[in-house]
PDB file of C-alpha atoms in Angstrom:
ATOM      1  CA  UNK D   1     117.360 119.638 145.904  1.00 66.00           C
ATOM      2  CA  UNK D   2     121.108 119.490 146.136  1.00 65.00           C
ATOM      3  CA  UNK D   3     121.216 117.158 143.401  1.00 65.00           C
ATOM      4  CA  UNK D   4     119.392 119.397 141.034  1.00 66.00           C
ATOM      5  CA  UNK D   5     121.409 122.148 141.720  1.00 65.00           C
ATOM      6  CA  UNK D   6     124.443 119.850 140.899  1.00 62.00           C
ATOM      7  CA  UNK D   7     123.002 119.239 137.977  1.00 65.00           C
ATOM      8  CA  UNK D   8     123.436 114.945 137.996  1.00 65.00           C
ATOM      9  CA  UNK D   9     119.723 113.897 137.773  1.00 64.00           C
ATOM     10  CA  UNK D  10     117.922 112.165 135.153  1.00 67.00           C
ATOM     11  CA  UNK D  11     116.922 112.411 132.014  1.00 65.00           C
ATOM     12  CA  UNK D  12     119.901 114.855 131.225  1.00 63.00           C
ATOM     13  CA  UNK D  13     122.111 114.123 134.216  1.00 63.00           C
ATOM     14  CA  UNK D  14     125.920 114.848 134.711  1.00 66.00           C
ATOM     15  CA  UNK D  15     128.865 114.145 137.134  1.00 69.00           C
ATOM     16  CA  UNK D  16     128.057 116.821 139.900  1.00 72.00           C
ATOM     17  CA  UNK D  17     130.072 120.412 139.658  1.00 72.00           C
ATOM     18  CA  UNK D  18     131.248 120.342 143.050  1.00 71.00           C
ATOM     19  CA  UNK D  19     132.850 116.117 141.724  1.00 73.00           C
ATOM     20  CA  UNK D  20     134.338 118.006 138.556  1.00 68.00           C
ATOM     21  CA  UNK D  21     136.375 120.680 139.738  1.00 72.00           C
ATOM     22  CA  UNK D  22     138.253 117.795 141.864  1.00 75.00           C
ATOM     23  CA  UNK D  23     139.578 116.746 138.400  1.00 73.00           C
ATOM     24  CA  UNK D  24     140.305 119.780 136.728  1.00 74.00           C
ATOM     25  CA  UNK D  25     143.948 119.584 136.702  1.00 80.00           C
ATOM     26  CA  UNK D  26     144.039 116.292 135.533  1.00 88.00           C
ATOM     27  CA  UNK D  27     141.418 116.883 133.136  1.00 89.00           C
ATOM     28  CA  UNK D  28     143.448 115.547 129.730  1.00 92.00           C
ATOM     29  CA  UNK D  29     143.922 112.216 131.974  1.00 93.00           C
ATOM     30  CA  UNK D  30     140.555 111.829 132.812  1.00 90.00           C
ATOM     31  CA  UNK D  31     139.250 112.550 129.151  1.00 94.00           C
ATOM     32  CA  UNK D  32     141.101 109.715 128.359  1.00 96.00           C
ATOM     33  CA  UNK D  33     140.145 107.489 130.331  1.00 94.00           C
ATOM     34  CA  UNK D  34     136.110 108.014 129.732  1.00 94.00           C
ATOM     35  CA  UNK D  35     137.368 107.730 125.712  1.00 97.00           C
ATOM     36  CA  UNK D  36     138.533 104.452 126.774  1.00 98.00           C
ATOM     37  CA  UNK D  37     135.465 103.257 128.447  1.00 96.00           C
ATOM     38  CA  UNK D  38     132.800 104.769 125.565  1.00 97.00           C
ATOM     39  CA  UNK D  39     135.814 102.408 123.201  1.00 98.00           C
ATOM     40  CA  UNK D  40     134.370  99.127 124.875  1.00 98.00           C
ATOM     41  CA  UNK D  41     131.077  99.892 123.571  1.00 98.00           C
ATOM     42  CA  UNK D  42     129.107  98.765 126.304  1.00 97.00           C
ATOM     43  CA  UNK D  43     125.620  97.751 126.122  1.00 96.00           C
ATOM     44  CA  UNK D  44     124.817  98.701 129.663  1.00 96.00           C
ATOM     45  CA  UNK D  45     125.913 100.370 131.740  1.00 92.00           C
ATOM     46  CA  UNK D  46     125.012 100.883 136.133  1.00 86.00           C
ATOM     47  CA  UNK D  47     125.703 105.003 137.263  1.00 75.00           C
ATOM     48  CA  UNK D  48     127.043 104.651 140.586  1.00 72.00           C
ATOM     49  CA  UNK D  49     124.218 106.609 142.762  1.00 68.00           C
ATOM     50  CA  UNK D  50     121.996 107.103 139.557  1.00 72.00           C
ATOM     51  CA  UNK D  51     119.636 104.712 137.409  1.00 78.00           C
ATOM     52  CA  UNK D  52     120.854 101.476 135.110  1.00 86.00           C
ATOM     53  CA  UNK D  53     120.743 101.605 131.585  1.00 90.00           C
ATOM     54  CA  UNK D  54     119.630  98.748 129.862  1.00 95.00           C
ATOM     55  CA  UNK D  55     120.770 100.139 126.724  1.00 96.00           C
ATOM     56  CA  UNK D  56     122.218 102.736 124.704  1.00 94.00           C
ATOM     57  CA  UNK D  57     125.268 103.202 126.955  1.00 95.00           C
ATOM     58  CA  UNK D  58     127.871 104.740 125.296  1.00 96.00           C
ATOM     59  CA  UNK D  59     124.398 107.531 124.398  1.00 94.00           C
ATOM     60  CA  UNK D  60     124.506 107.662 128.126  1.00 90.00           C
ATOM     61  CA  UNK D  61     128.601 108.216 128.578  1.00 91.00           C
ATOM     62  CA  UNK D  62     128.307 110.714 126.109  1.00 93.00           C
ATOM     63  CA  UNK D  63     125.787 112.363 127.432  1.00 87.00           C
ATOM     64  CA  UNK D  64     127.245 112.146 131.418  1.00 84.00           C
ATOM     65  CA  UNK D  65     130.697 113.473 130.333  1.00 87.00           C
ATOM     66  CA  UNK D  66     130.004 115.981 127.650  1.00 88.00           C
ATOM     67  CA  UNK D  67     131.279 118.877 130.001  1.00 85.00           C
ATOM     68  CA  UNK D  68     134.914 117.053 129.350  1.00 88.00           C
ATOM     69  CA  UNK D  69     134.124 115.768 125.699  1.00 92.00           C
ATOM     70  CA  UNK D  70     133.666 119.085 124.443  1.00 83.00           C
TER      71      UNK D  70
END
């Protein structure tokens, strides 16, 4: 239940609200540094507490971060 209300389950899944507002003054910084990762085009990709994705990763990074992408 917690997790739902955090909003970081599957299929549409996201870093948790309570995990974001720890990076909210270094937000620019952290944007970065998921650009950077989505620039390695990965194939797959492992969500630490969350499911694997065989494929379509950087769909998935995208999709995980688009509260900071946006």
């Amino acid at each position: 239940m917690l997790a739902r209300l955090g909003g970081c389950l599957a299929p549409n899944g996201a870093m948790p609200r309570d995990l974001r507002a720890t990076f909210s003054k270094e937000k620019t910084e952290f944007r970065k540094a998921i650009e950077t990762m989505i620039g390695w085009n990965p194939e797959r990709i492992i969500v630490a507490h969350g499911r694997w994705y065989e494929s379509h990763a950087v769909s998935e990074l995208k999709l995980a971060f688009r509260w900071l992408l946006t």
